[in-house]
Amino acid sequence: MKEILVDHNQKNYCIYPRLEIGKNTSECRFCKSTSATYDNLSHSLPELLGNKSIFTINECDSCNSIFSDFENHLSRFIPPSFITQIKGKRGYSNSFVKGGGKIFATSNSIEIKSKLDIFSKEVIISNQRFSNVKVYKALLKCLISLLPDQEVVMFNDVIKWLISNKGFKDFEYPALVSMGYRLPNLDNKELLSVTLFKEKSKNKLRYILSGKFNNLFLVLPFSFNFKEKATFQTIPARTESERFYFKEIDFKDYSTQHKFKLNFKQPHSQ
């Protein structure tokens, strides 16, 4: 049986419709503290993914601080803003090129600034190095943040690992995600679309978080069957501008840096 737990769309970074997850109780859904404070507004998904409208009420300030560190590594993991077209908490992020150039997105264009003619050839943009454990924890936290309160108890042991300093050697489940992105297209509308599914049968209990953030797509499966492997299929795109390039990632065996090769050379005329 497949059940939709959350289905939410946000357009143009609007704060409405607003979605609040959890009840405003005296117990944090993560650390279970009954004496915690809730002064900070806790986003269910980080603002760096463009989230302005989904919040988890029962995430305490202490846990929010832990997750902030995870989000720093997630920001290094996702493609640059000139690809994703995502405007985060501090706007669009810059990507710097060796030699003094930078490339960045705006609300209606992609801009390049350089003192040297470095963009007349092939250039490589390297993201900062990231921790695979912290990136995965940032994504797993998103899934748990969106769970209805009655579902959280299933994840109590997982949450203990999530908020600890432990790594993958203490995590028995697969750490998988499918990440896709498409070529920048300024005609695409700014859209955040998030769905959380629950699949349950006699021998299976699986949760799947699917999120589209402008030109970025993330699919995070979580199964309590630690031997289960997730596979993904995509529907063929009608046009190249609609096509997403997907990569299946196992964080337990993955690099700690992304590099993007850009070719600005003009083809020679015949």
XYZ file of N, CA and C in Angstrom, residues 10-135:
378
model
N 5.440 25.064 -3.661
C 5.719 26.468 -3.365
C 6.198 27.136 -4.641
N 5.610 28.259 -5.003
C 5.983 28.952 -6.229
C 6.632 30.293 -5.912
N 7.681 30.597 -6.669
C 8.317 31.916 -6.626
C 8.736 32.347 -5.216
N 9.179 31.377 -4.406
C 9.689 31.641 -3.061
C 8.656 32.298 -2.144
N 7.385 32.047 -2.402
C 6.322 32.612 -1.572
C 6.245 31.879 -0.234
N 5.883 32.598 0.813
C 5.764 31.994 2.137
C 4.412 31.314 2.321
N 3.531 31.463 1.354
C 2.227 30.799 1.401
C 2.029 29.988 0.130
N 1.317 28.855 0.188
C 0.676 28.308 1.386
C 1.711 27.784 2.381
N 1.512 28.083 3.628
C 2.425 27.680 4.701
C 2.029 26.295 5.215
N 3.024 25.440 5.414
C 2.789 24.097 5.935
C 3.588 23.919 7.215
N 2.903 23.569 8.298
C 3.560 23.325 9.576
C 3.443 21.849 9.927
N 4.587 21.228 10.199
C 4.650 19.812 10.542
C 4.817 19.666 12.051
N 4.109 18.720 12.647
C 4.250 18.457 14.072
C 3.347 19.324 14.926
N 3.279 18.975 16.166
C 2.478 19.721 17.129
C 3.398 20.539 18.025
N 2.911 21.669 18.456
C 3.700 22.560 19.302
C 3.691 22.034 20.736
N 4.416 20.952 20.946
C 4.437 20.315 22.260
C 5.719 20.676 22.994
N 5.872 20.114 24.172
C 7.065 20.392 24.983
C 8.149 19.350 24.782
N 7.998 18.470 23.784
C 9.022 17.453 23.516
C 9.538 17.583 22.093
N 10.854 17.693 21.952
C 11.474 17.785 20.629
C 11.364 16.434 19.924
N 11.020 16.442 18.654
C 10.872 15.180 17.922
C 12.212 14.485 17.697
N 13.304 15.209 17.838
C 14.626 14.629 17.598
C 15.297 14.188 18.901
N 15.625 15.111 19.778
C 16.371 14.756 20.993
C 15.470 14.324 22.144
N 14.155 14.516 21.991
C 13.151 14.115 22.993
C 13.234 14.937 24.278
N 13.957 16.039 24.249
C 14.069 16.882 25.434
C 12.715 17.507 25.774
N 12.418 17.568 27.082
C 11.189 18.215 27.540
C 11.467 19.588 28.149
N 12.729 20.017 28.077
C 13.090 21.331 28.621
C 13.777 22.198 27.568
N 13.562 21.864 26.315
C 14.224 22.577 25.220
C 13.527 23.899 24.933
N 14.233 24.765 24.218
C 13.653 26.034 23.766
C 13.353 25.952 22.274
N 12.420 26.797 21.838
C 11.984 26.786 20.442
C 11.932 28.219 19.909
N 13.013 28.955 20.140
C 13.047 30.358 19.728
C 13.266 30.512 18.226
N 13.995 29.580 17.631
C 14.271 29.650 16.197
C 13.144 29.013 15.401
N 12.871 29.578 14.239
C 11.896 29.000 13.320
C 12.604 27.914 12.518
N 12.205 26.674 12.703
C 12.918 25.536 12.116
C 12.312 25.146 10.777
N 13.082 25.338 9.710
C 12.637 24.942 8.380
C 12.732 23.418 8.240
N 11.677 22.800 7.736
C 11.696 21.349 7.515
C 12.727 20.980 6.468
N 12.834 21.795 5.449
C 13.870 21.694 4.421
C 14.698 22.959 4.502
N 16.004 22.894 4.285
C 16.842 24.085 4.450
C 16.510 25.184 3.448
N 16.736 26.408 3.872
C 16.508 27.555 2.996
C 17.420 27.534 1.775
N 18.560 26.858 1.876
C 19.472 26.800 0.733
C 18.845 26.061 -0.446
N 17.767 25.294 -0.199
C 17.015 24.649 -1.275
C 15.829 25.498 -1.717
N 15.731 26.706 -1.176
C 14.667 27.620 -1.572
C 13.416 27.528 -0.731
N 13.454 26.766 0.362
C 12.257 26.580 1.182
C 11.932 27.833 1.984
N 10.738 28.351 1.774
C 10.249 29.501 2.528
C 8.925 29.210 3.228
N 8.409 27.985 3.092
C 7.019 27.777 3.498
C 6.742 26.511 4.302
N 7.749 25.647 4.541
C 7.521 24.407 5.284
C 8.347 24.434 6.568
N 7.676 24.251 7.705
C 8.342 24.366 9.002
C 7.965 23.191 9.906
N 8.926 22.780 10.729
C 8.690 21.732 11.715
C 8.612 22.380 13.090
N 7.441 22.330 13.682
C 7.187 23.054 14.925
C 7.966 22.480 16.099
N 8.069 21.149 16.172
C 8.696 20.527 17.347
C 10.138 20.110 17.091
N 10.910 21.011 16.495
C 12.367 20.868 16.383
C 13.001 21.939 17.260
N 13.733 21.541 18.276
C 14.236 22.497 19.261
C 15.458 23.259 18.741
N 15.833 24.301 19.466
C 16.954 25.149 19.057
C 18.272 24.385 19.042
N 18.466 23.492 20.010
C 19.715 22.733 20.079
C 19.873 21.831 18.858
N 18.826 21.120 18.492
C 18.887 20.258 17.309
C 19.013 21.092 16.041
N 18.351 22.231 16.024
C 18.447 23.127 14.878
C 19.888 23.553 14.639
N 20.643 23.757 15.716
C 22.052 24.132 15.605
C 22.880 22.986 15.030
N 22.587 21.758 15.443
C 23.283 20.586 14.899
C 23.038 20.475 13.404
N 21.790 20.648 13.004
C 21.429 20.479 11.601
C 22.001 21.594 10.727
N 22.258 22.750 11.320
C 22.856 23.852 10.570
C 24.226 23.464 10.031
N 24.986 22.715 10.818
C 26.296 22.230 10.368
C 26.135 21.262 9.201
N 25.151 20.371 9.272
C 24.898 19.445 8.169
C 24.560 20.210 6.888
N 23.767 21.263 7.032
C 23.326 22.032 5.866
C 24.490 22.729 5.169
N 25.505 23.126 5.934
C 26.687 23.729 5.318
C 27.338 22.761 4.334
N 27.368 21.495 4.681
C 27.957 20.487 3.799
C 27.019 20.164 2.637
N 25.717 20.214 2.878
C 24.760 20.015 1.783
C 24.900 21.114 0.732
N 25.161 22.339 1.175
C 25.317 23.451 0.235
C 26.531 23.257 -0.668
N 27.548 22.548 -0.179
C 28.737 22.264 -0.992
C 28.491 21.090 -1.942
N 27.531 20.257 -1.589
C 27.239 19.050 -2.366
C 26.392 19.337 -3.607
N 25.397 20.189 -3.486
C 24.496 20.426 -4.613
C 25.199 21.250 -5.692
N 24.740 21.148 -6.941
C 25.368 21.907 -8.029
C 25.288 23.409 -7.789
N 26.129 24.188 -8.472
C 26.133 25.646 -8.309
C 24.790 26.265 -8.682
N 24.551 27.462 -8.163
C 23.254 28.113 -8.370
C 23.009 28.489 -9.826
N 24.092 28.665 -10.625
C 23.840 29.001 -12.030
C 23.268 27.804 -12.784
N 23.381 26.608 -12.199
C 22.735 25.421 -12.763
C 21.360 25.221 -12.141
N 21.294 25.220 -10.822
C 20.028 24.917 -10.142
C 19.032 26.068 -10.193
N 19.532 27.317 -10.318
C 18.690 28.517 -10.261
C 17.976 28.632 -8.911
N 18.598 28.115 -7.861
C 18.002 28.188 -6.526
C 18.528 29.419 -5.791
N 17.611 30.189 -5.245
C 17.972 31.342 -4.425
C 17.840 30.941 -2.961
N 18.959 30.894 -2.260
C 18.955 30.466 -0.872
C 18.710 31.609 0.086
N 19.069 31.398 1.337
C 18.826 32.386 2.387
C 19.527 33.697 2.094
N 20.721 33.626 1.506
C 21.505 34.830 1.208
C 21.533 35.131 -0.289
N 20.536 34.678 -0.986
C 20.463 34.935 -2.421
C 21.126 33.837 -3.223
N 21.557 34.174 -4.434
C 22.217 33.210 -5.311
C 23.708 33.153 -4.967
N 24.237 31.957 -4.849
C 25.647 31.804 -4.501
C 26.542 31.992 -5.721
N 27.755 32.479 -5.481
C 28.735 32.669 -6.546
C 29.598 31.424 -6.714
N 30.019 31.160 -7.939
C 31.009 30.119 -8.218
C 32.245 30.805 -8.765
N 33.400 30.567 -8.120
C 34.624 31.263 -8.487
C 35.524 30.371 -9.333
N 36.178 30.998 -10.292
C 37.059 30.301 -11.220
C 38.483 30.785 -10.990
N 39.423 29.845 -11.031
C 40.826 30.205 -10.862
C 41.229 31.226 -11.921
N 41.824 32.317 -11.474
C 42.189 33.387 -12.390
C 41.388 34.648 -12.160
N 40.382 34.564 -11.286
C 39.669 35.776 -10.908
C 38.259 35.902 -11.423
N 37.755 34.915 -12.106
C 36.405 35.020 -12.638
C 35.368 34.409 -11.720
N 34.138 34.782 -11.944
C 33.042 34.157 -11.210
C 31.809 34.102 -12.102
N 30.957 33.144 -11.808
C 29.729 32.947 -12.553
C 28.614 32.734 -11.538
N 27.468 33.351 -11.784
C 26.384 33.265 -10.808
C 25.047 33.490 -11.501
N 24.004 33.099 -10.810
C 22.651 33.255 -11.330
C 22.033 34.540 -10.794
N 21.079 35.070 -11.533
C 20.191 36.112 -11.030
C 18.765 35.619 -11.271
N 17.795 36.444 -10.970
C 16.410 36.008 -11.124
C 16.024 35.786 -12.577
N 16.765 36.386 -13.503
C 16.377 36.234 -14.915
C 17.557 36.048 -15.862
N 18.723 35.689 -15.315
C 19.868 35.503 -16.207
C 20.978 34.738 -15.496
N 22.009 34.398 -16.260
C 23.249 33.860 -15.718
C 24.340 34.852 -16.084
N 25.088 35.326 -15.091
C 26.075 36.367 -15.337
C 27.489 35.843 -15.119
N 28.398 36.354 -15.926
C 29.814 35.998 -15.849
C 30.616 37.280 -15.682
N 31.518 37.286 -14.700
C 32.394 38.430 -14.490
C 33.827 37.945 -14.422
N 34.693 38.596 -15.190
C 36.089 38.174 -15.228
C 36.969 39.318 -15.685
N 38.120 39.491 -15.003
C 39.106 40.466 -15.440
C 39.946 39.914 -16.581
N 40.053 38.606 -16.624
C 40.827 37.948 -17.666
C 39.889 37.227 -18.613
N 40.414 36.847 -19.743
C 39.596 36.171 -20.749
C 39.572 34.668 -20.487
N 39.294 34.300 -19.235
C 39.348 32.883 -18.887
C 38.139 32.116 -19.399
N 37.078 32.830 -19.717
C 35.873 32.147 -20.175
C 35.862 31.943 -21.691
N 37.012 32.172 -22.328
C 37.116 31.883 -23.761
C 37.571 30.451 -23.992
N 37.718 29.699 -22.924
C 38.191 28.322 -23.027
C 37.426 27.459 -22.022
N 37.839 26.227 -21.929
C 37.210 25.311 -20.979
C 37.684 25.619 -19.562
N 36.757 25.710 -18.637
C 37.105 25.968 -17.242
C 36.440 24.912 -16.360
N 37.031 24.694 -15.200
C 36.500 23.734 -14.240
C 36.176 24.463 -12.943
N 34.966 24.294 -12.482
C 34.533 24.873 -11.215
C 34.439 23.755 -10.187
N 35.138 23.919 -9.087
C 35.159 22.901 -8.036
C 34.404 23.396 -6.810
N 33.451 22.609 -6.343
C 32.792 22.911 -5.078
C 33.757 22.682 -3.919
N 33.459 23.294 -2.786
C 34.239 22.999 -1.588
C 34.031 21.535 -1.196
N 35.020 20.973 -0.536
C 34.901 19.586 -0.090
C 33.800 19.472 0.969
N 33.140 18.324 0.957
C 32.043 18.095 1.885
C 32.214 16.748 2.572
N 31.524 16.597 3.681
C 31.480 15.327 4.412
C 30.290 14.520 3.908
N 30.551 13.318 3.402
C 29.455 12.476 2.923
C 28.456 12.163 4.032
N 28.965 11.929 5.236
C 28.084 11.620 6.363
C 27.157 12.797 6.652
N 27.709 14.000 6.682
C 26.899 15.168 7.023
C 25.922 15.528 5.906
N 26.307 15.305 4.659
C 25.368 15.542 3.556
C 24.189 14.588 3.663
